[in-house]
Short mmCIF file of C-alpha atoms and ligand atoms in Angstrom, two decimals:
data_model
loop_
_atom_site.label_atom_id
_atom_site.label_comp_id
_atom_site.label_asym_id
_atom_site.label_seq_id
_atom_site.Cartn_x
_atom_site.Cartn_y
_atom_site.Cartn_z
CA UNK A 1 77.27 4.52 -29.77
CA UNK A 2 78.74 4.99 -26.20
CA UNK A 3 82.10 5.57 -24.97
CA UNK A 4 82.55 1.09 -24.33
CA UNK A 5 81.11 0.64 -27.28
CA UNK A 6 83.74 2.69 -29.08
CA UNK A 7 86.67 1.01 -27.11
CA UNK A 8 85.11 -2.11 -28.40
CA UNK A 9 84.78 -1.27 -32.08
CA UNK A 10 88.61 -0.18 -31.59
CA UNK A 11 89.75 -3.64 -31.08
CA UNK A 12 87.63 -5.00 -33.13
CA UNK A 13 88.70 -3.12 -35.80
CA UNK A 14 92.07 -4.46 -35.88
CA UNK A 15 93.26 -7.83 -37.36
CA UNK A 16 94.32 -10.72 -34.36
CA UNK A 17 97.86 -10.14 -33.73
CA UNK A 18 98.62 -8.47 -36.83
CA UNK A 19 98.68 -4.74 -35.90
CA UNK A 20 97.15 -4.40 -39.50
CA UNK A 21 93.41 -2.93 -39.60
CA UNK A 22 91.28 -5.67 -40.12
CA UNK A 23 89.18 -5.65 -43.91
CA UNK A 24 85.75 -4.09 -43.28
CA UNK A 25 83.19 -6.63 -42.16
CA UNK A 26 81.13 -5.53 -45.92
CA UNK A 27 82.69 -4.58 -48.69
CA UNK A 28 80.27 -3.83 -51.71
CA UNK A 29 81.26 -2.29 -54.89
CA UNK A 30 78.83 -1.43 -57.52
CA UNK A 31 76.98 -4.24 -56.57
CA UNK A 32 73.83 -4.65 -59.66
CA UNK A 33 70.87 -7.44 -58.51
CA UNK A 34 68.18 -7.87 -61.30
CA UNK A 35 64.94 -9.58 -60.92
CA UNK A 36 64.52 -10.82 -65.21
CA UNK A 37 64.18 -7.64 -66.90
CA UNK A 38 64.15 -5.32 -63.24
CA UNK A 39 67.21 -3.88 -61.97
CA UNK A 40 65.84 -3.72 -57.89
CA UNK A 41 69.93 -2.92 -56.93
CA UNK A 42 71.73 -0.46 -59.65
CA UNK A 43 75.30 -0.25 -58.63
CA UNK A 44 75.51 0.06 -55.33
CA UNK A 45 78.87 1.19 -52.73
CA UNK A 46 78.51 0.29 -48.79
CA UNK A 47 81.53 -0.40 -46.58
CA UNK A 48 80.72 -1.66 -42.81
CA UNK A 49 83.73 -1.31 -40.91
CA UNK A 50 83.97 -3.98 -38.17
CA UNK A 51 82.29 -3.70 -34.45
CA UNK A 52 79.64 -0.91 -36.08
CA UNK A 53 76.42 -0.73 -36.26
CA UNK A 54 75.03 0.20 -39.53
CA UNK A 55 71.66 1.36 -40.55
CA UNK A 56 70.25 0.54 -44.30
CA UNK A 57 67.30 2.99 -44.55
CA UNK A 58 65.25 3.21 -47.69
CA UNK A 59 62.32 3.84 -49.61
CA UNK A 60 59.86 0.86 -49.99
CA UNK A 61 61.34 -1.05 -52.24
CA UNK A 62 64.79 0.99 -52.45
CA UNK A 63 66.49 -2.42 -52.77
CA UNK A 64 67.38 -3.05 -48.85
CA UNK A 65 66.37 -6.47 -48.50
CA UNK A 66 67.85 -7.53 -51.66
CA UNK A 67 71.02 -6.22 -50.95
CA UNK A 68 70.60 -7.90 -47.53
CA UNK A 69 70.12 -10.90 -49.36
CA UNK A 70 73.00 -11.07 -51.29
CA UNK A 71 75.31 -10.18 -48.01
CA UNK A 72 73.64 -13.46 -46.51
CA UNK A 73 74.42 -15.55 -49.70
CA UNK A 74 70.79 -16.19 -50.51
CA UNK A 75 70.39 -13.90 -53.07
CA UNK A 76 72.47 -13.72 -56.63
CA UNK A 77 73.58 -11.04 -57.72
CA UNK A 78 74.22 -9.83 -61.48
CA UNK A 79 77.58 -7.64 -60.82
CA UNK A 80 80.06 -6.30 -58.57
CA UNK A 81 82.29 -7.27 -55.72
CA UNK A 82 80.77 -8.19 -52.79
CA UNK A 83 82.49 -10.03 -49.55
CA UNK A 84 81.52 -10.37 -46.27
CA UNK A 85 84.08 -11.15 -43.38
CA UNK A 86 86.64 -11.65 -46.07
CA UNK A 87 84.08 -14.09 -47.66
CA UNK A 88 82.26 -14.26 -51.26
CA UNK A 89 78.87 -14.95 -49.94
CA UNK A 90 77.94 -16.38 -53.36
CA UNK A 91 80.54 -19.01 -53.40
CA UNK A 92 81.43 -19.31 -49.54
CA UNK A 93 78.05 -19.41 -47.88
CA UNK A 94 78.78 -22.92 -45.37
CA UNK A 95 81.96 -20.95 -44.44
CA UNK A 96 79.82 -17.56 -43.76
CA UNK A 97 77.31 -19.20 -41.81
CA UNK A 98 79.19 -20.43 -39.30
CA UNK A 99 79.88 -16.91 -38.49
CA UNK A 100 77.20 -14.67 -39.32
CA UNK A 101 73.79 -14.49 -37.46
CA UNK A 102 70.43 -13.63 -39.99
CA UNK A 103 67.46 -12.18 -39.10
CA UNK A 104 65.02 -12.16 -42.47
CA UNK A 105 62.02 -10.24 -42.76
CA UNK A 106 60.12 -13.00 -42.23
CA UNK A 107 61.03 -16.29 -40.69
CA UNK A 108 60.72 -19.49 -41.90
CA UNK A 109 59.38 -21.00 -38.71
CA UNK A 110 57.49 -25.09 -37.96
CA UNK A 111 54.32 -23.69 -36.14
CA UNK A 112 53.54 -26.77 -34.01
CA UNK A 113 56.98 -26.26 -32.28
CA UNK A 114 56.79 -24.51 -29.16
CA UNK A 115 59.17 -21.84 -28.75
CA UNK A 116 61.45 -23.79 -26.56
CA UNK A 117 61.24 -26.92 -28.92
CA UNK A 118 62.33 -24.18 -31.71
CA UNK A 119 65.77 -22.62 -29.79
CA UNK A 120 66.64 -26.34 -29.36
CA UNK A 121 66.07 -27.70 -32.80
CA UNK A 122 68.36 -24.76 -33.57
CA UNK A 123 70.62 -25.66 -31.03
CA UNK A 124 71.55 -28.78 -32.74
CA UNK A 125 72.01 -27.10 -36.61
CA UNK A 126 74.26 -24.07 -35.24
CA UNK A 127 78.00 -24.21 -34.57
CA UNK A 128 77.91 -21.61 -32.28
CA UNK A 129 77.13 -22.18 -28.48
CA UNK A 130 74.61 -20.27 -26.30
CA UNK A 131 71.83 -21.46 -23.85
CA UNK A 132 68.06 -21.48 -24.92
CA UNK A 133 67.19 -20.19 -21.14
CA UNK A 134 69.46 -17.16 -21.96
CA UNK A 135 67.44 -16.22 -25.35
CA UNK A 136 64.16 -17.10 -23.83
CA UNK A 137 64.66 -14.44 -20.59
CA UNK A 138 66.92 -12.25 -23.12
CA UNK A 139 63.70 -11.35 -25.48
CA UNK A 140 60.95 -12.11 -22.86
CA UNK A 141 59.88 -15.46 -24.08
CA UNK A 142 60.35 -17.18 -20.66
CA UNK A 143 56.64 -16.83 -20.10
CA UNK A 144 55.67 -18.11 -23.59
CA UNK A 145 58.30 -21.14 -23.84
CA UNK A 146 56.22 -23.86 -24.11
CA UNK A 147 53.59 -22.35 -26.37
CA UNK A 148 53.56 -23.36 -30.33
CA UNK A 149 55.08 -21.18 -32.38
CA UNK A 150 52.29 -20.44 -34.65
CA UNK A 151 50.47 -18.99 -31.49
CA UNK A 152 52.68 -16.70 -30.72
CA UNK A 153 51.81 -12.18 -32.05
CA UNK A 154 53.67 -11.10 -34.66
CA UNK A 155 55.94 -9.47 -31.95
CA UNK A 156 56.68 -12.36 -30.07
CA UNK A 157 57.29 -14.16 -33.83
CA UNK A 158 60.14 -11.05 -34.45
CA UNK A 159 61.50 -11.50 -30.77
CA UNK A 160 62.13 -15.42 -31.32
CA UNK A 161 63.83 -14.60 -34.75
CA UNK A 162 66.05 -12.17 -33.53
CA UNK A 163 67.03 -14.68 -30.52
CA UNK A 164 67.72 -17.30 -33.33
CA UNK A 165 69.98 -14.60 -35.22
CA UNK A 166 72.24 -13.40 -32.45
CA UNK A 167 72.26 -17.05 -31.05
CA UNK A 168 75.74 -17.67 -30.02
CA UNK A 169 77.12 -13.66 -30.43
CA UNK A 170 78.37 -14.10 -34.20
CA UNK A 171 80.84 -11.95 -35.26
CA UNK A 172 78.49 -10.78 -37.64
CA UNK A 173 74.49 -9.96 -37.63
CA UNK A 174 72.23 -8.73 -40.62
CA UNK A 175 68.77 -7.91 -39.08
CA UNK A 176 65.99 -7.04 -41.53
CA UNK A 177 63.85 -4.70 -39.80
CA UNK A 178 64.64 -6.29 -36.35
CA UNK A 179 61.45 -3.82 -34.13
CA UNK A 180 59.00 -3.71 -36.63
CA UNK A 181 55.57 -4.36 -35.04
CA UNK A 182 57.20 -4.50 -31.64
CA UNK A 183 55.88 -2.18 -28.98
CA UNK A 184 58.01 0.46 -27.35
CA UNK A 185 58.99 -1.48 -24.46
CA UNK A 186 60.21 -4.34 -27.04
CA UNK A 187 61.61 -1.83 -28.96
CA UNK A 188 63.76 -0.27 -26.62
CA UNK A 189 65.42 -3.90 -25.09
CA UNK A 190 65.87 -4.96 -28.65
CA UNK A 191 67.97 -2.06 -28.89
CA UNK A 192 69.74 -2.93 -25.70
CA UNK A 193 70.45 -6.25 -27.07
CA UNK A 194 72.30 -4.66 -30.48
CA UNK A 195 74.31 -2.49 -28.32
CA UNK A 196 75.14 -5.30 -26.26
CA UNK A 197 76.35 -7.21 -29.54
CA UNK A 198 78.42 -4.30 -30.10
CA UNK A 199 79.71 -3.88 -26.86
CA UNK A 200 80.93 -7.06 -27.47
CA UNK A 201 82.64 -5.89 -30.43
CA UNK A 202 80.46 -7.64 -32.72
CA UNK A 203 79.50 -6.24 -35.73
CA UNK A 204 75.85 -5.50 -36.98
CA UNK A 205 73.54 -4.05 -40.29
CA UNK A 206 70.04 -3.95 -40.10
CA UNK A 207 67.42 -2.02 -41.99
CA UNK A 208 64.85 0.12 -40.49
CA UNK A 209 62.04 2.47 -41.44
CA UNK A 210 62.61 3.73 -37.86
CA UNK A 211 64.53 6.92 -38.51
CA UNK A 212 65.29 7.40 -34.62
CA UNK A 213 65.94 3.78 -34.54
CA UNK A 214 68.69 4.54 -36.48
CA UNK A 215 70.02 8.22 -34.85
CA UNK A 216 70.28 6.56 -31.27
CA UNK A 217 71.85 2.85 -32.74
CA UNK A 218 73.78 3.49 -36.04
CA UNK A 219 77.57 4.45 -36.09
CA UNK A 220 76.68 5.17 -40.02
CA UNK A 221 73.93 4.78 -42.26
CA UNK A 222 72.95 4.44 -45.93
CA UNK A 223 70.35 5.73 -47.38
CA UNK A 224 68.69 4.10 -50.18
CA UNK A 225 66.08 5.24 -53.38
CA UNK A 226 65.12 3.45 -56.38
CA UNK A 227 67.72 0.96 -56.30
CA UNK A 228 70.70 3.33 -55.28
CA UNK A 229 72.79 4.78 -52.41
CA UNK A 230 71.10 8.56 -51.88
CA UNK A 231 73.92 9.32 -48.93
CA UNK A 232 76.20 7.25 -46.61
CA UNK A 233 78.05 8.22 -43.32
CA UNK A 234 77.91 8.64 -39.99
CA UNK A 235 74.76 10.94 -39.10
CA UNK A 236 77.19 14.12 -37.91
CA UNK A 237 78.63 13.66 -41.75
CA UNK A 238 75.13 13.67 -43.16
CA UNK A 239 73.49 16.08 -41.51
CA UNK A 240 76.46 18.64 -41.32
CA UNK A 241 76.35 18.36 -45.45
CA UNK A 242 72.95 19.82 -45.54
CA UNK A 243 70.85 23.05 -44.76
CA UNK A 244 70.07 24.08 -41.10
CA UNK A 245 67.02 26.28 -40.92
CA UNK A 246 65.73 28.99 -38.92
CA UNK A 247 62.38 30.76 -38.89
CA UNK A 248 60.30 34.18 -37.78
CA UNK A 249 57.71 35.88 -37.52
CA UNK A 250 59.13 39.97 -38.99
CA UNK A 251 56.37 42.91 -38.78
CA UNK A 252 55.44 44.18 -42.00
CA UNK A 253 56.68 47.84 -43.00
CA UNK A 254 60.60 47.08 -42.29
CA UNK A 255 61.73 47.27 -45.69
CA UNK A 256 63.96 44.42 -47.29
CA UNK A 257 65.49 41.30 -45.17
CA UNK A 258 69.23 41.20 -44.75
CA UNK A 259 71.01 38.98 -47.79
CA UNK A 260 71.49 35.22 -46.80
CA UNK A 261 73.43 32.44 -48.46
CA UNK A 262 70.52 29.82 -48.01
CA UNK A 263 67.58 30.45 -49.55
CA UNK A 264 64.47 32.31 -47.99
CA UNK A 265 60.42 31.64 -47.96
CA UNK A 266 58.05 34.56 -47.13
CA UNK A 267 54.34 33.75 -45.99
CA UNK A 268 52.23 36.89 -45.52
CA UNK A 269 50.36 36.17 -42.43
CA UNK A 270 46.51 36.86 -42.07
CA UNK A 271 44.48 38.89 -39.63
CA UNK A 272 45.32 42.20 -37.32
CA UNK A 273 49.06 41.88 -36.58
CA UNK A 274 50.11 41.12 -39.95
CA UNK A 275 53.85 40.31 -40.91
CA UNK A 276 55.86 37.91 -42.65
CA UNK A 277 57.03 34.15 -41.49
CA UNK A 278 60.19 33.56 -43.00
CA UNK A 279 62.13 30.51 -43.60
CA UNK A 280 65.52 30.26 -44.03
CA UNK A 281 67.15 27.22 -45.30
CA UNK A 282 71.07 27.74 -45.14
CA UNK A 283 74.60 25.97 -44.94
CA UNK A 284 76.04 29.02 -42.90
CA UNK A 285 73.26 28.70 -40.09
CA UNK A 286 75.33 30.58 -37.64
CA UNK A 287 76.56 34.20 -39.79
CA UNK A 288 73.26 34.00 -41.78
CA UNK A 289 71.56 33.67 -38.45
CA UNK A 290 73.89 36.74 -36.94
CA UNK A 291 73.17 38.73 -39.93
CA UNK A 292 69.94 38.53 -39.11
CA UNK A 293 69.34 38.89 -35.70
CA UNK A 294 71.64 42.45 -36.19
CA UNK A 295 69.60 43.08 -38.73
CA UNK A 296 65.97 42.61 -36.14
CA UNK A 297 68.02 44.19 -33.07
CA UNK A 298 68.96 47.41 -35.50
CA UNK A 299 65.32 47.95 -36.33
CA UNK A 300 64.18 46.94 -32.71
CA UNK A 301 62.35 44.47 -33.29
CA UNK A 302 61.33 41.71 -30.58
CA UNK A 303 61.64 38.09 -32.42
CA UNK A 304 59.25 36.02 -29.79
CA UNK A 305 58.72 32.92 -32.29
CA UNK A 306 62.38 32.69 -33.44
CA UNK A 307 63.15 29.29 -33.89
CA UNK A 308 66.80 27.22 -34.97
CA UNK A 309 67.26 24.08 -36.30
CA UNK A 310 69.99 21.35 -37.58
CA UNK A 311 69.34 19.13 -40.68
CA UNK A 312 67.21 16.44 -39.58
CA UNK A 313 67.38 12.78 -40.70
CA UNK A 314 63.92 12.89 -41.41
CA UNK A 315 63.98 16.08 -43.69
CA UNK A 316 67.05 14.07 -45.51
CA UNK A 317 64.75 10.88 -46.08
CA UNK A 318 62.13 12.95 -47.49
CA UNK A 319 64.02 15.09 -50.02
CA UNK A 320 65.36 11.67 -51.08
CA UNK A 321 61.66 10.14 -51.53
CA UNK A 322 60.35 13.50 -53.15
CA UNK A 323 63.59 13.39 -55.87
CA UNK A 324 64.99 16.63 -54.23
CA UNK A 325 68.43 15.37 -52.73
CA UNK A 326 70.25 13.73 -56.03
CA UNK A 327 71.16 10.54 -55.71
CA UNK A 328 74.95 8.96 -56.22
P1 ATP B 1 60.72 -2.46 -48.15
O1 ATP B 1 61.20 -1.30 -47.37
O2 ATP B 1 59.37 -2.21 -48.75
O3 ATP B 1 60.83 -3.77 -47.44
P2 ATP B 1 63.15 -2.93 -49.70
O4 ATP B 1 64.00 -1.71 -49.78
O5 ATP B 1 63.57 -3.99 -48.77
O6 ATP B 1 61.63 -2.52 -49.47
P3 ATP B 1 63.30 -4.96 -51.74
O7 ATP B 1 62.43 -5.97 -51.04
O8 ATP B 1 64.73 -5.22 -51.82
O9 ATP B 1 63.05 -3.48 -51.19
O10 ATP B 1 62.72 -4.83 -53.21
C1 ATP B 1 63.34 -4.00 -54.18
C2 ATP B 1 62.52 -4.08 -55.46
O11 ATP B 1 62.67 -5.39 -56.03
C3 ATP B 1 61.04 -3.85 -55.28
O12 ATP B 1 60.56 -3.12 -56.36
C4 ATP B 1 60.46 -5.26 -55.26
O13 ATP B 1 59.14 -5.26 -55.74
C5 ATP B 1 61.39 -5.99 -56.19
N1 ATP B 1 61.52 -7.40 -55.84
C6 ATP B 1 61.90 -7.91 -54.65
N2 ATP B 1 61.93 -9.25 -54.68
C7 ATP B 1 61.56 -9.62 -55.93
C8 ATP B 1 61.40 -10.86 -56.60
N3 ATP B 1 61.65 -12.03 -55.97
N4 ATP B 1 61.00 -10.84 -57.87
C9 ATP B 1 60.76 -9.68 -58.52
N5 ATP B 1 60.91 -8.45 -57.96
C10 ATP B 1 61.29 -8.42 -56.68
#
C-alpha cells in the first residue's frame, strides 16, 4: 500500500496496449460450493482488481479456503461465475497454472527431500523461471538447504511453500494463510516479500486471521461468516461505514447528557468519586463529540479520561462473529 506500489497497480491495471482497463484478476458472482448436503460457500460476490492485494478474512470455517479452492481450480463448485485472469478455473486449470502461484494451507511436500532437492524438483515442473539460491536467501532457508524436508518447524515448512508459490513472480498468487505459525521476524519479511510482488505489479489474495496483517498489506478485504460475504472494500470504506466511539468519565449530579445520534451506555461507577462512564457509539463522531464537549465545558467540567476512537477492524470482525453486523 505505498505510493510505488500504487504506480504499479496503475499499470497493471490496464490491458497491454489496449488503453482498455484490464478484467479484474477475480471475478466471482454468487459463487455456491456444497460439500453433499452442506452449503460451506452460499452465494458469494468478490472482485480483485489487478496489481492488489486482497485480504479474505473469516470466521473458522466462513468458507475461505473453499473459495480459495475453487479460484485455484481444485475445488468444484455447485454455481456461479467464477474466472480468474480471464480463465474458468474449472475448465482451464493447465492454462491457469502456468500463471498463477498457490500457496495451500498445507503443502503436499516428499519429506526425504532436502529443501534444496525440493526448489529443484520444482524447478523442472514450473514454466516460470527463477533461481533456487534466490528463494532459499529470499525466505531464510540458505542455512537449512540441505536438510530434509520433513525436518524442517512448521515455520520453515510455510517459508518453503510460500517460496514454491511466488516461484517465478506469477502474475497471480493465492496464499492461504501465508504467516501463520511464523514468528514476528518471519512475519514481517513475508510481508516484505507480498509487497514486493506487488511492487512488481503482481497481483495477490491471501487469507488471514491476522487482522493487522491485513490493515498494513490489503488494498481491500472481504470479510466472511457462515458461508457469506459480511463486508468488502478497502479498509477506509469499511471502517468509515461504521460507528466511531468516544468515552468519559461525567460527575454525578449534572442532570441529563446532551442528545446524540449514536447510541449511549451509562456505567455507574463505584467508590468515593462516583460518576458515570459513558460510551458513545456514533456515525457523526465529530458534532456528537462537539455537542458534548460544549455540553462538559458549559457545566465546567474537567474530562481527564476522555478518550476518541475510529471503527476498528477488529470491532467489525467481532460484530460479524457475534451476528451483530448483518450479513449480505
Ligand atoms: P478456517 O479459518 O478454519 O481455515 P475456512 O474459512 O477456510 O476456515 P473452509 O475450510 O473453507 O473454512 O470450510 C468451510 C466449511 O466447509 C467448514 O464448515 C468445513 O468444516 C467444511 N468443509 C471444508 N472442507 C470440507 C470437506 N472436504 N468435506 C466436508 N466439509 C468440508
Amino acid at each position: 500500500m505505498t505510493q510505488t506500489t500504487t504506480q504499479a497497480a496503475g499499470s497493471a491495471a490496464t490491458g497491454r496496449g489496449s488503453g482498455q482497463p484490464a478484467a479484474p484478476a477475480v471475478e466471482v458472482r454468487d459463487l455456491h460450493v456444497h460439500y453433499g448436503d452442506f452449503e460451506a460457500v452460499r452465494g458469494i460476490d468478490l472482485e480483485v482488481r489487478r496489481g492488489e492485494i486482497f485480504a479474505l478474512l473469516g470466521t473458522n470455517g466462513a468458507g475461505k479456503t473453499t473459495t480459495l479452492e475453487v479460484l485455484e481450480g481444485f475445488g468444484q463448485r455447485s454455481g456461479g461465475y467464477v474466472r480468474v485472469l480471464g480463465l474458468d478455473p474449472a475448465t482451464q486449470r493447465s492454462a491457469l497454472r502456468e500463471r498463477m502461484g498457490v500457496q495451500l494451507q498445507e503443502g503436499g511436500f516428499v519429506d526425504e527431500l532436502t529443501v534444496v532437492e525440493t526448489l529443484r524438483l520444482w524447478q523442472r515442473m514450473v514454466d516460470r523461471t527463477d533461481r533456487p539460491e534466490r528463494l532459499l536467501e529470499r525466505f531464510e532457508l540458505t542455512a537449512r538447504r540441505d536438510v530434509a524436508v520433513g525436518k524442517l518447524s512448521g515455520g520453515e515448512k510455510r517459508r518453503l511453500d510460500l517460496a514454491m508459490a511466488v516461484w517465478g513472480s506469477p502474475e497471480l498468487v493465492i496464499l492461504d494463510e501465508p504467516t501463520t505459525g511464523l514468528d514476528p521476524e518471519s512475519r514481517r519479511r513475508t510481508w516484505d516479500a507480498i509487497q514486493e510482488l506487488q511492487e512488481a505489479g503482481r497481483t495477490v489474495v491471501l487469507t488471514t486471521h491476522y487482522l493487522e496483517e491485513a490493515e498494513a498489506l490489503a488494498d481491500r478485504v472481504a470479510l466472511m461468516h457462515a458461508g457469506r460475504v459480511a463486508v468488502q472494500g478497502t479498509l477506509g470504506e469499511i471502517l468509515a461505514s461504521r460507528p466511531a466511539g468516544f468515552s468519559a468519565t461525567v460527575p454525578d449530579g449534572l442532570g441529563e447528557l446532551p442528545a446524540v445520534s449514536g447510541t449511549v451506555e451509562r456505567e455507574p461507577i463505584a467508590g468515593t468519586d462516583g460518576g458515570t462512564r459513558i460510551r458513545v457509539r456514533t456515525t457523526q463522531l465529530q458534532r456528537d463529540l462537539t455537542g458534548f464537549l460544549v455540553w462538559a465545558a458549559d457545566r465546567g467540567v474537567q474530562l481527564t479520561d476522555l478518550r476518541a476512537a475510529p471503527a476498528s477492524l477488529a470491532e467489525i470482525y467481532h460484530g460479524v462473529r457475534a451476528g451483530e453486523t448483518e450479513v449480505e
